[in-house]
Amino acid sequence: THPHDVLCGCGTSTNRHVGNTNFQDLVSGNKALYATLTKRQKTMVASSIVQAICSQNLPGCFLQKDAKAGLWFDIRRPRALEKTSQALRE
């Protein structure tokens, strides 16, 4: 993992990761707008946040830890969009 990655999962260490903090800042900055949009527009907002994470200089990824192997793996764009949409709804 590196500072631009968003770590998926529960726990303090995940929430304190700098990539997660940056992700939450992006989400917080878009929540009020998100609530007023159509479904298609909401998808575009979530997509723009995922794109912002993935297009940084040293691209960020949305990662989840494999409990058995103890290794992080990329959850890929569809799940990243789901995670982002869920965060925007909360």
XYZ file of N, CA and C in Angstrom:
270
model
N 0.847 -1.195 0.000
C 0.000 0.000 0.000
C 0.882 1.244 0.000
N 0.300 2.333 -0.477
C 0.992 3.621 -0.417
C -0.013 4.712 -0.037
N 0.435 5.935 0.185
C -0.447 6.986 0.716
C -1.646 7.352 -0.160
N -1.645 7.031 -1.434
C -2.784 7.378 -2.281
C -3.854 6.289 -2.315
N -3.559 5.113 -1.762
C -4.518 4.013 -1.771
C -5.631 4.245 -0.752
N -6.807 3.730 -1.074
C -7.941 3.720 -0.154
C -8.079 2.283 0.331
N -7.971 2.113 1.645
C -8.025 0.778 2.237
C -9.448 0.485 2.686
N -10.026 -0.588 2.163
C -11.397 -0.973 2.483
C -11.385 -1.895 3.687
N -12.295 -1.655 4.595
C -12.394 -2.475 5.782
C -12.690 -1.617 6.990
N -12.898 -2.269 8.110
C -13.225 -1.575 9.345
C -11.977 -1.453 10.204
N -11.999 -0.473 11.055
C -10.915 -0.361 12.022
C -10.219 0.980 11.976
N -9.577 1.294 13.077
C -8.903 2.567 13.235
C -7.742 2.720 12.270
N -6.969 1.661 12.079
C -5.797 1.775 11.197
C -6.220 2.077 9.769
N -7.331 1.501 9.333
C -7.845 1.778 7.996
C -8.316 3.223 7.907
N -9.082 3.665 8.886
C -9.630 5.025 8.870
C -8.553 6.093 8.950
N -7.460 5.797 9.616
C -6.378 6.780 9.786
C -5.402 6.816 8.622
N -5.502 5.851 7.723
C -4.610 5.823 6.563
C -4.815 7.107 5.749
N -3.734 7.735 5.313
C -3.822 9.027 4.630
C -4.681 8.960 3.368
N -4.641 7.863 2.653
C -5.475 7.716 1.460
C -6.958 7.714 1.806
N -7.307 7.099 2.924
C -8.697 7.088 3.375
C -9.131 8.477 3.836
N -8.233 9.200 4.483
C -8.542 10.563 4.907
C -8.815 11.440 3.694
N -7.985 11.318 2.661
C -8.193 12.091 1.434
C -9.505 11.693 0.763
N -9.803 10.402 0.736
C -11.054 9.901 0.169
C -12.243 10.498 0.924
N -12.199 10.465 2.248
C -13.299 11.021 3.047
C -13.467 12.519 2.819
N -12.368 13.236 2.600
C -12.455 14.670 2.287
C -13.196 14.884 0.967
N -12.874 14.068 -0.043
C -13.566 14.160 -1.331
C -15.052 13.843 -1.171
N -15.355 12.806 -0.408
C -16.746 12.411 -0.176
C -17.494 13.520 0.561
N -16.912 14.021 1.628
C -17.565 15.065 2.428
C -17.851 16.316 1.602
N -16.925 16.648 0.711
C -17.096 17.824 -0.136
C -18.183 17.681 -1.182
N -18.669 16.466 -1.398
C -19.683 16.220 -2.427
C -21.027 15.718 -1.889
N -21.131 15.469 -0.581
C -22.342 14.875 -0.018
C -23.593 15.726 -0.233
N -23.506 17.008 0.030
C -24.683 17.876 -0.094
C -25.169 17.909 -1.541
N -24.262 18.040 -2.476
C -24.616 18.030 -3.893
C -25.217 16.686 -4.273
N -24.590 15.610 -3.851
C -25.004 14.242 -4.193
C -26.474 14.007 -3.838
N -26.893 14.503 -2.702
C -28.261 14.289 -2.227
C -29.307 14.922 -3.141
N -28.921 15.886 -3.949
C -29.876 16.619 -4.795
C -29.929 16.102 -6.229
N -29.112 15.133 -6.566
C -28.942 14.740 -7.964
C -29.808 13.562 -8.378
N -29.928 13.399 -9.701
C -30.584 12.217 -10.262
C -29.637 11.030 -10.118
N -30.172 9.825 -10.330
C -29.358 8.618 -10.208
C -28.160 8.669 -11.155
N -28.378 9.076 -12.386
C -27.287 9.156 -13.370
C -26.209 10.158 -12.929
N -26.652 11.292 -12.416
C -25.703 12.302 -11.948
C -24.936 11.813 -10.717
N -25.616 11.066 -9.847
C -24.946 10.510 -8.668
C -23.837 9.552 -9.092
N -24.119 8.742 -10.116
C -23.110 7.819 -10.637
C -21.904 8.598 -11.161
N -22.158 9.723 -11.807
C -21.067 10.549 -12.340
C -20.213 11.139 -11.216
N -20.843 11.556 -10.118
C -20.094 12.103 -8.981
C -19.219 11.009 -8.363
N -19.796 9.834 -8.128
C -19.017 8.724 -7.565
C -17.860 8.367 -8.492
N -18.129 8.335 -9.772
C -17.091 8.021 -10.758
C -15.979 9.061 -10.742
N -16.331 10.318 -10.577
C -15.304 11.372 -10.558
C -14.408 11.250 -9.329
N -14.959 10.807 -8.197
C -14.150 10.611 -6.990
C -13.201 9.428 -7.186
N -13.716 8.321 -7.729
C -12.861 7.157 -8.003
C -11.753 7.566 -8.982
N -12.115 8.322 -9.999
C -11.129 8.771 -10.989
C -10.069 9.661 -10.343
N -10.486 10.530 -9.423
C -9.533 11.404 -8.732
C -8.509 10.585 -7.944
N -8.972 9.519 -7.300
C -8.066 8.646 -6.542
C -7.113 7.925 -7.496
N -7.654 7.415 -8.581
C -6.885 6.572 -9.502
C -5.979 7.344 -10.449
N -6.173 8.653 -10.557
C -5.375 9.432 -11.520
C -4.335 10.323 -10.846
N -4.055 10.086 -9.578
C -3.025 10.862 -8.891
C -1.643 10.493 -9.433
N -0.690 11.394 -9.218
C 0.690 11.078 -9.570
C 1.147 10.047 -8.544
N 1.349 8.844 -8.966
C 1.408 7.599 -8.202
C -0.048 7.226 -7.923
N -0.679 6.597 -8.905
C -2.111 6.309 -8.842
C -2.512 5.528 -7.596
N -3.636 5.923 -7.015
C -4.186 5.216 -5.881
C -5.085 4.088 -6.344
N -5.241 3.086 -5.500
C -6.129 1.956 -5.762
C -7.046 1.792 -4.561
N -8.155 1.129 -4.773
C -9.044 0.744 -3.689
C -8.668 -0.686 -3.337
N -8.150 -0.888 -2.129
C -7.594 -2.175 -1.733
C -8.367 -2.793 -0.579
N -8.425 -4.115 -0.577
C -9.007 -4.873 0.527
C -8.024 -5.961 0.914
N -7.953 -6.256 2.206
C -7.006 -7.252 2.696
C -7.612 -8.641 2.645
N -6.866 -9.566 2.078
C -7.242 -10.979 2.096
C -6.882 -11.509 3.483
N -7.906 -11.900 4.235
C -7.695 -12.311 5.623
C -6.771 -13.515 5.748
N -6.884 -14.463 4.837
C -6.068 -15.678 4.925
C -4.618 -15.414 4.554
N -4.405 -14.721 3.444
C -3.043 -14.488 2.963
C -2.389 -13.273 3.617
N -3.208 -12.363 4.144
C -2.657 -11.155 4.756
C -2.158 -10.144 3.737
N -2.573 -10.299 2.486
C -2.120 -9.410 1.415
C -3.266 -8.525 0.937
N -2.908 -7.345 0.447
C -3.894 -6.411 -0.084
C -4.115 -6.700 -1.565
N -5.377 -6.590 -2.013
C -5.679 -6.759 -3.428
C -6.615 -5.647 -3.894
N -6.530 -5.303 -5.173
C -7.337 -4.257 -5.788
C -8.768 -4.772 -5.960
N -9.757 -4.011 -5.456
C -11.152 -4.439 -5.569
C -11.759 -4.078 -6.928
N -11.038 -3.366 -7.750
C -11.458 -3.000 -9.108
C -12.546 -1.929 -9.095
N -12.720 -1.323 -10.246
C -13.587 -0.150 -10.392
C -15.052 -0.368 -9.982
N -15.717 -1.447 -10.393
C -17.136 -1.579 -9.994
C -17.345 -1.554 -8.477
N -16.499 -2.262 -7.738
C -16.636 -2.255 -6.270
C -16.193 -0.931 -5.676
N -15.212 -0.284 -6.298
C -14.786 1.043 -5.838
C -15.929 2.045 -5.991
N -16.668 1.942 -7.091
C -17.826 2.815 -7.299
C -18.911 2.534 -6.259
N -19.141 1.263 -5.944
C -20.118 0.906 -4.908
C -19.723 1.487 -3.557
N -18.456 1.336 -3.211
C -17.957 1.851 -1.937
C -18.115 3.368 -1.875
N -17.791 4.042 -2.975
C -17.871 5.494 -3.021
C -19.315 5.954 -2.937
N -20.211 5.311 -3.666
C -21.634 5.669 -3.600
C -22.190 5.470 -2.194
N -21.792 4.372 -1.564
C -22.249 4.113 -0.198
C -21.748 5.203 0.753
N -20.494 5.583 0.604
C -19.925 6.634 1.453
C -20.660 7.967 1.248
N -21.041 8.255 0.008
C -21.765 9.491 -0.280
C -23.171 9.482 0.310
N -23.776 8.308 0.437
C -25.123 8.188 1.011
C -25.125 8.277 2.542
N -24.040 7.883 3.167
C -23.998 7.837 4.646
C -24.002 9.211 5.278
